[in-house]
mmCIF file of C-alpha atoms in Angstrom:
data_model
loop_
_atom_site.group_PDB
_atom_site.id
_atom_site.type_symbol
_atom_site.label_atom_id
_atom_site.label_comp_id
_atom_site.label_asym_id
_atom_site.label_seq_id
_atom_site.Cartn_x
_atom_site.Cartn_y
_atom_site.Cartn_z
ATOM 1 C CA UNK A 226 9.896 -4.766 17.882
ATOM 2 C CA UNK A 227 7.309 -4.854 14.863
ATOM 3 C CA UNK A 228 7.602 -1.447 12.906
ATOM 4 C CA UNK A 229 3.865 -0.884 12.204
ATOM 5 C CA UNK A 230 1.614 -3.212 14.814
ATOM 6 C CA UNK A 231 -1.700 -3.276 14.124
ATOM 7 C CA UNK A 232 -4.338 -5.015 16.719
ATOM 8 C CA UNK A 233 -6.685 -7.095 16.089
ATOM 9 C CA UNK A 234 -5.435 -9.532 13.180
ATOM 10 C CA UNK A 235 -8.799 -10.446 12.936
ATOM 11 C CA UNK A 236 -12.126 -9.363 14.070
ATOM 12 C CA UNK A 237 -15.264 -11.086 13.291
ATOM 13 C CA UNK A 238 -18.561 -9.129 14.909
ATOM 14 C CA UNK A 239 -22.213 -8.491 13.995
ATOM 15 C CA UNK A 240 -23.742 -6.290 11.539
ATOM 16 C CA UNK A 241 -24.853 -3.091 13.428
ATOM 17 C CA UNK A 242 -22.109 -3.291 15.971
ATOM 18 C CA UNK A 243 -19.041 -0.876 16.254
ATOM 19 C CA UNK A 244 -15.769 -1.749 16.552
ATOM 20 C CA UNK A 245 -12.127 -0.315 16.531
ATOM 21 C CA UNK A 246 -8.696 -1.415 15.060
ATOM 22 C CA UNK A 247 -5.615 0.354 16.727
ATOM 23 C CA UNK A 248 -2.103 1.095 15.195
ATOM 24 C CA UNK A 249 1.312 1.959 16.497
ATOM 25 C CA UNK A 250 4.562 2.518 14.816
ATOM 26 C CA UNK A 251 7.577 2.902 16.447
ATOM 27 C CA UNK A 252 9.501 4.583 13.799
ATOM 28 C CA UNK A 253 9.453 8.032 14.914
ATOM 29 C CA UNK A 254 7.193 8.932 11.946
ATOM 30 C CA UNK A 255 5.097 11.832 11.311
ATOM 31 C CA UNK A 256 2.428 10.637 9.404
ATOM 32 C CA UNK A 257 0.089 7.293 9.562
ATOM 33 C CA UNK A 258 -2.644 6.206 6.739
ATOM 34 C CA UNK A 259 -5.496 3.985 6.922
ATOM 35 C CA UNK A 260 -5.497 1.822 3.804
ATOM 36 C CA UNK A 261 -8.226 -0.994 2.739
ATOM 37 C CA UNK A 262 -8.023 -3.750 0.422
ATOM 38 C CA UNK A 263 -10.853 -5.628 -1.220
ATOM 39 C CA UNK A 264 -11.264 -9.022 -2.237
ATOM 40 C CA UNK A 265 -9.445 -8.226 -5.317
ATOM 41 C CA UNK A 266 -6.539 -6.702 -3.853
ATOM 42 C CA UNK A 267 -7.180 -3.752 -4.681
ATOM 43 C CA UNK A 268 -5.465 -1.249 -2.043
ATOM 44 C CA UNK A 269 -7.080 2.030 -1.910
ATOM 45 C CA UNK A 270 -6.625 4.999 0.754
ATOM 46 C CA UNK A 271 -9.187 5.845 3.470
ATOM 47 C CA UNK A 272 -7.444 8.600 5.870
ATOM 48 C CA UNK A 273 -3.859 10.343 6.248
ATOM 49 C CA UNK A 274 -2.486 11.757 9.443
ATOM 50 C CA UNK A 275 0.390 14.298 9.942
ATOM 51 C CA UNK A 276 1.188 15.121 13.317
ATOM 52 C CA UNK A 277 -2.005 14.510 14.415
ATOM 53 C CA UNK A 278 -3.682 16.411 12.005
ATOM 54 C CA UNK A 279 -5.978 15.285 9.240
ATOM 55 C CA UNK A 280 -4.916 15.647 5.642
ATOM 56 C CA UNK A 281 -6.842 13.145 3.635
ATOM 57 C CA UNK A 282 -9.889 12.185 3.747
ATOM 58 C CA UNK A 283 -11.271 10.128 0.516
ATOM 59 C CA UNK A 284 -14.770 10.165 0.967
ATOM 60 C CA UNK A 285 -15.269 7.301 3.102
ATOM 61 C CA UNK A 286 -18.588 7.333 5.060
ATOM 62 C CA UNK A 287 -18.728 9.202 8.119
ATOM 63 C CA UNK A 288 -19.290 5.660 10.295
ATOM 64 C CA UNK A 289 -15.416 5.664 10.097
ATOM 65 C CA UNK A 290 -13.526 7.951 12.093
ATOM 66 C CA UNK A 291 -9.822 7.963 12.652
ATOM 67 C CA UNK A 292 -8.284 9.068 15.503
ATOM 68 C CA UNK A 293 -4.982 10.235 16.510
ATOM 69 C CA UNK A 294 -3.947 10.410 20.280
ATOM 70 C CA UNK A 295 -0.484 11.427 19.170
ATOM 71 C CA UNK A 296 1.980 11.035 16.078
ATOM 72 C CA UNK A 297 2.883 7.204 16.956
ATOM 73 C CA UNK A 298 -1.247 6.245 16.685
ATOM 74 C CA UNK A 299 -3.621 6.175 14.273
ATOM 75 C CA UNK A 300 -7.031 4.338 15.291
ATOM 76 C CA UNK A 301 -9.614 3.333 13.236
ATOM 77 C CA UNK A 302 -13.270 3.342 14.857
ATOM 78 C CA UNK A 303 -16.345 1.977 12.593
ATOM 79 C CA UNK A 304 -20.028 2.887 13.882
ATOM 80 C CA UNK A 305 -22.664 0.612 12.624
ATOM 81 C CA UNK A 306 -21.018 -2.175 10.678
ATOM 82 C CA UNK A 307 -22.149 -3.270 7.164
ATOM 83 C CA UNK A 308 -21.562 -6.526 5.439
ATOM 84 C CA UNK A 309 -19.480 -4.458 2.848
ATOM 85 C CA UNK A 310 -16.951 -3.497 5.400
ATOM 86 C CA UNK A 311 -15.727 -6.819 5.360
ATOM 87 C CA UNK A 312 -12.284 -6.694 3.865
ATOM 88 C CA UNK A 313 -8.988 -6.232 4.970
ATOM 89 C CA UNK A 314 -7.638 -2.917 6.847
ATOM 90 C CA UNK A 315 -3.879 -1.390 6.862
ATOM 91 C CA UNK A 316 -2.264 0.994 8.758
ATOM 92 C CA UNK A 317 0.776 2.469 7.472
ATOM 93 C CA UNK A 318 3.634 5.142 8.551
ATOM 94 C CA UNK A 319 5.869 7.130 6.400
ATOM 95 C CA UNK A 320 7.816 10.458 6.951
ATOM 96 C CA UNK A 321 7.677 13.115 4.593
ATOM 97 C CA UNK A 322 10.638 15.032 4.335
ATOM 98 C CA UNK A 323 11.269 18.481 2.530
ATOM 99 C CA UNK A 324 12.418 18.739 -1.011
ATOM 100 C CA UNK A 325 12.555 15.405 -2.246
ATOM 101 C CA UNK A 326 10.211 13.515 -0.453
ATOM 102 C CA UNK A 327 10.625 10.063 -0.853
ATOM 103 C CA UNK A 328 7.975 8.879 1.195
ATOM 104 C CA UNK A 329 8.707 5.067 1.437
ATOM 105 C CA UNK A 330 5.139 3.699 3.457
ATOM 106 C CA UNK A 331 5.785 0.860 6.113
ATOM 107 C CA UNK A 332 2.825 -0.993 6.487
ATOM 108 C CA UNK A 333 1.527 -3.186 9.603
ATOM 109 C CA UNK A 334 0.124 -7.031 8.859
ATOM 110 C CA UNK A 335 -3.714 -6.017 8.253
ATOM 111 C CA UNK A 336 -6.713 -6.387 9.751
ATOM 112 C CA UNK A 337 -9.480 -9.040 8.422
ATOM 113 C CA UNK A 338 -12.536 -7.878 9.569
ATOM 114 C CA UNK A 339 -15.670 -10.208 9.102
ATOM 115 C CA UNK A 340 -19.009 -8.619 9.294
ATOM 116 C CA UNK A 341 -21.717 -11.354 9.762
ATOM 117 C CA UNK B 234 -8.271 8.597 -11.376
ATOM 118 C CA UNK B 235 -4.594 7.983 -10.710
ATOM 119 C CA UNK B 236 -4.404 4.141 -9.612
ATOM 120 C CA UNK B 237 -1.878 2.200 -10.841
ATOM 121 C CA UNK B 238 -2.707 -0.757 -12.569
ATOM 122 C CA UNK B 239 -0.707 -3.803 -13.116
ATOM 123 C CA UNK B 240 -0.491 -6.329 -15.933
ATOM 124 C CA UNK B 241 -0.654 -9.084 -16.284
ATOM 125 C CA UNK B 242 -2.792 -10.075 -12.949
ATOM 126 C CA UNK B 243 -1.144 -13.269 -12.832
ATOM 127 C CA UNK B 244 1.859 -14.899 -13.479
ATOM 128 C CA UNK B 245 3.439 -18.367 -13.502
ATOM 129 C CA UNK B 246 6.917 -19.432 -14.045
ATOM 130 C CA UNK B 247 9.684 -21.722 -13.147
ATOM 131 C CA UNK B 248 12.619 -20.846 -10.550
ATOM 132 C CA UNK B 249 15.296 -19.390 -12.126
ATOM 133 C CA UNK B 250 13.425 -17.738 -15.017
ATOM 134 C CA UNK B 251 12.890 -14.172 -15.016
ATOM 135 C CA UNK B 252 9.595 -12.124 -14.229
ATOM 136 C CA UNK B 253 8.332 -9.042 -15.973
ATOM 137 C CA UNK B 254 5.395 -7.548 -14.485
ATOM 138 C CA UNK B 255 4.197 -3.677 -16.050
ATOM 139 C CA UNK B 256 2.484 -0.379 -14.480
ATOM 140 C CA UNK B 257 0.676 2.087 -15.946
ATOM 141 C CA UNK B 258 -0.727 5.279 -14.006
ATOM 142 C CA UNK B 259 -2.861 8.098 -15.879
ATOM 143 C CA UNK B 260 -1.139 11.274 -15.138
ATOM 144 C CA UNK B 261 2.126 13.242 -13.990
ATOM 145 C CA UNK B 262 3.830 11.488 -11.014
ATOM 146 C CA UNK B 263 6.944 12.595 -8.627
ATOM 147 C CA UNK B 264 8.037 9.026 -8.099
ATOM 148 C CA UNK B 265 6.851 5.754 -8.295
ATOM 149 C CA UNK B 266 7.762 2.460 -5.888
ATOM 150 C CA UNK B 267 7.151 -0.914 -6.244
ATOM 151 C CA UNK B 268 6.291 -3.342 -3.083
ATOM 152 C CA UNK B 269 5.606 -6.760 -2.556
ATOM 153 C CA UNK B 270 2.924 -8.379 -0.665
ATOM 154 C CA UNK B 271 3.166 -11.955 0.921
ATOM 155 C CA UNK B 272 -0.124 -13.530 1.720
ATOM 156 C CA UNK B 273 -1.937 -12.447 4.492
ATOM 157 C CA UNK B 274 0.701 -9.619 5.407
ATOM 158 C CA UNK B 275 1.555 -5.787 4.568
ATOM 159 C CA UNK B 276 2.695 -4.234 1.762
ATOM 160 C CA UNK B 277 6.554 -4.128 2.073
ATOM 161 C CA UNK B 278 8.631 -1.111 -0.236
ATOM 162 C CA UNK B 279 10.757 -2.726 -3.044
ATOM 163 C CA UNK B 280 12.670 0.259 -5.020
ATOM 164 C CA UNK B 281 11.732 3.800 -5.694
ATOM 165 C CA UNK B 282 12.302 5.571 -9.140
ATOM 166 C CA UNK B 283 11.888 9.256 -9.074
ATOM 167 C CA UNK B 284 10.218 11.131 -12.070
ATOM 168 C CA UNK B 285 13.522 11.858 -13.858
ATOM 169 C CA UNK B 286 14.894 8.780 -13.707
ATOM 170 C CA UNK B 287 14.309 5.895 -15.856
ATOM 171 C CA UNK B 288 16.015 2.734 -14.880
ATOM 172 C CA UNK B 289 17.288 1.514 -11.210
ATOM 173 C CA UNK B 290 18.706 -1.476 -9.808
ATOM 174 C CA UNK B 291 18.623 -3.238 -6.592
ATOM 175 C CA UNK B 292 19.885 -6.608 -6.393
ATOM 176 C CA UNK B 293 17.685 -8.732 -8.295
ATOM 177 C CA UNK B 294 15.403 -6.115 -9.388
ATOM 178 C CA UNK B 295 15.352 -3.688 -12.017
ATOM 179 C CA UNK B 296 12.682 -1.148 -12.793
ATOM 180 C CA UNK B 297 12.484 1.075 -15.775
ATOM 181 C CA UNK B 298 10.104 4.197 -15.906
ATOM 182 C CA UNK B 299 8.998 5.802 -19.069
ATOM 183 C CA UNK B 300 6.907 8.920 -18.664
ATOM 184 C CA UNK B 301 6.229 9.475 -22.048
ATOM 185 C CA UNK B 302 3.927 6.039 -22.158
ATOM 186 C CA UNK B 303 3.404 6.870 -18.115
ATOM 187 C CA UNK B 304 4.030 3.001 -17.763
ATOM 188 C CA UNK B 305 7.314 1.275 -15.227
ATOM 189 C CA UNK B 306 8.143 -2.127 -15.805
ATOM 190 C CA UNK B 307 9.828 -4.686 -12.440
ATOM 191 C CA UNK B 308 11.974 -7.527 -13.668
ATOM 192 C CA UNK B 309 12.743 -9.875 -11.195
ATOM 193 C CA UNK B 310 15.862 -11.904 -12.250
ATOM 194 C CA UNK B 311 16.714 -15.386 -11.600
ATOM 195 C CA UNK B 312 13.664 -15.937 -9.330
ATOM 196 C CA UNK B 313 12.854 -18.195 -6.395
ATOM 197 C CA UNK B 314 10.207 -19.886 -4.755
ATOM 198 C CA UNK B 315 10.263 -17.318 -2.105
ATOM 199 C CA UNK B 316 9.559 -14.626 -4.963
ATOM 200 C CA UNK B 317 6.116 -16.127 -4.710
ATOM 201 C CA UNK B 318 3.547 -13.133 -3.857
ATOM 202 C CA UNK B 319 2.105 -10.224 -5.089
ATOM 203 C CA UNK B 320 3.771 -7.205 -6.507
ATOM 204 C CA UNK B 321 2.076 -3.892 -6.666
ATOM 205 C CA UNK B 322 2.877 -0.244 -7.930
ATOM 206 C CA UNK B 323 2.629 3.124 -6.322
ATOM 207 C CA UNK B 324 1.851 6.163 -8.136
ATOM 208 C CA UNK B 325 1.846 9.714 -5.808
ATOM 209 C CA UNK B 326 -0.158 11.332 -8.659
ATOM 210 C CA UNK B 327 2.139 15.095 -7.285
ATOM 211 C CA UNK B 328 0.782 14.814 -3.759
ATOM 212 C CA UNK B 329 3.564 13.515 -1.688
ATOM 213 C CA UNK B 330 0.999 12.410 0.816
ATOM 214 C CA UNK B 331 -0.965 10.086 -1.052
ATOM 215 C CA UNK B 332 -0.501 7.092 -3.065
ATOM 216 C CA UNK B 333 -2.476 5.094 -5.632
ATOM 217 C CA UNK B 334 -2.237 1.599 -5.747
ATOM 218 C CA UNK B 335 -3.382 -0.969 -7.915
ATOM 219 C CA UNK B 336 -4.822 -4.537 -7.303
ATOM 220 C CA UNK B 337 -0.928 -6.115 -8.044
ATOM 221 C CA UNK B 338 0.277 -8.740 -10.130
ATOM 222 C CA UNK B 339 0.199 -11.755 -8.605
ATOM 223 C CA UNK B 340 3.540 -13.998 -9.235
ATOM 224 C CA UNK B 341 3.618 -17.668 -8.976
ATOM 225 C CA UNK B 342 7.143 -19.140 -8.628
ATOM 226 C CA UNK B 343 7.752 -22.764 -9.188
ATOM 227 C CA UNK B 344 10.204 -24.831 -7.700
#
């Protein structure tokens, strides 16, 4: 009964190909966030969903392309993979509540993609 | 921008001893949260200090905020092997929808 499940763990592939990483949370959450870490740990934001609706978008190139079937989802499809896209991808949930939001993030176990 | 970024990157100490690890953001924040990172898994939420608050305790951790210096600092007390990992801040920069992160200080615990 993993809070934040992302699939794959780990997805090695091609350069040029496209591929997807899905993520659930069962947490009753409104809003999901695609997250990716580099090789220095670094953890910067790519996309934020609230109820299915797109709130933040940090300039990330237009090969990615979240999706968001409903509130417990947030998928992340990449078009035409690049060695650079090789690091690790998070999914994460939080709610945001009025007032005093205190907008704790639950993140899944990452995704290692390899681009070869 | 707004990242967070700890100091020192890495740091090495016995069990038992204590660990100070330090944030610094670069401008106003509503709160700020520490979590912890075990190799090859998620980010997991530590504490949470709000804006106008500038010390909190859970257990073995205590994190001061000062706004003035817009720096927090984690002490982990009496640590333990399973301490081990990495330990990151969170900045939300105002925008309760998005967080800055650093790249963490990694902690070494020896037993």
């Amino acid at each position: 009964d993993t809070a934040v499940s992302q699939t794959p763990k780990y997805l090695v592939t091609q350069m040029g190909n496209d591929k997807s990483i899905k993520c659930e949370q069962n947490l009753g959450h409104d809003t999901m966030y695609w997250y990716k870490q580099d090789s220095k740990k670094f953890l910067k934001i790519m996309f934020s969903y609230n109820n299915k609706e797109l709130i933040i978008n940090e300039t990330v190139p237009n090969r990615f392309s979240p999706k968001s079937p409903d509130k417990a989802h947030l998928n992340l499809h990449i078009n035409s993979l690049e060695l650079g896209d090789s690091v690790v991808y998070f999914c994460a949930s939080s709610q945001l509540k009025g007032g005093l939001t205190k907008n704790i993030q639950y993140f899944g176990a990452g995704t290692r993609l390899s681009v070869l | 921008s707004q990242q967070g970024e700890e100091d020192p990157q890495a740091l090495s100490i016995q069990e038992g001893e204590n660990a100070t690890m330090n944030c610094s953001y670069k401008t106003s924040i509503n709160n700020l949260q520490w979590y912890r990172q075990n190799s090859g898994r998620g980010l997991v939420h530590l504490i949470l200090i709000r804006s106008n608050e500038r010390e909190k305790h859970s257990g073995r951790l205590r994190v001061t905020l000062d706004t003035s210096k817009k720096s927090s600092s984690l002490l982990i007390t009496a640590s333990r092997a399973a301490d081990t990992a990495s330990y990151f801040c969170a900045t939300d920069g105002f925008n309760f929808n998005k967080f800055y992160f650093g790249s963490g200080t990694k902690l070494n615990v020896k037993p």
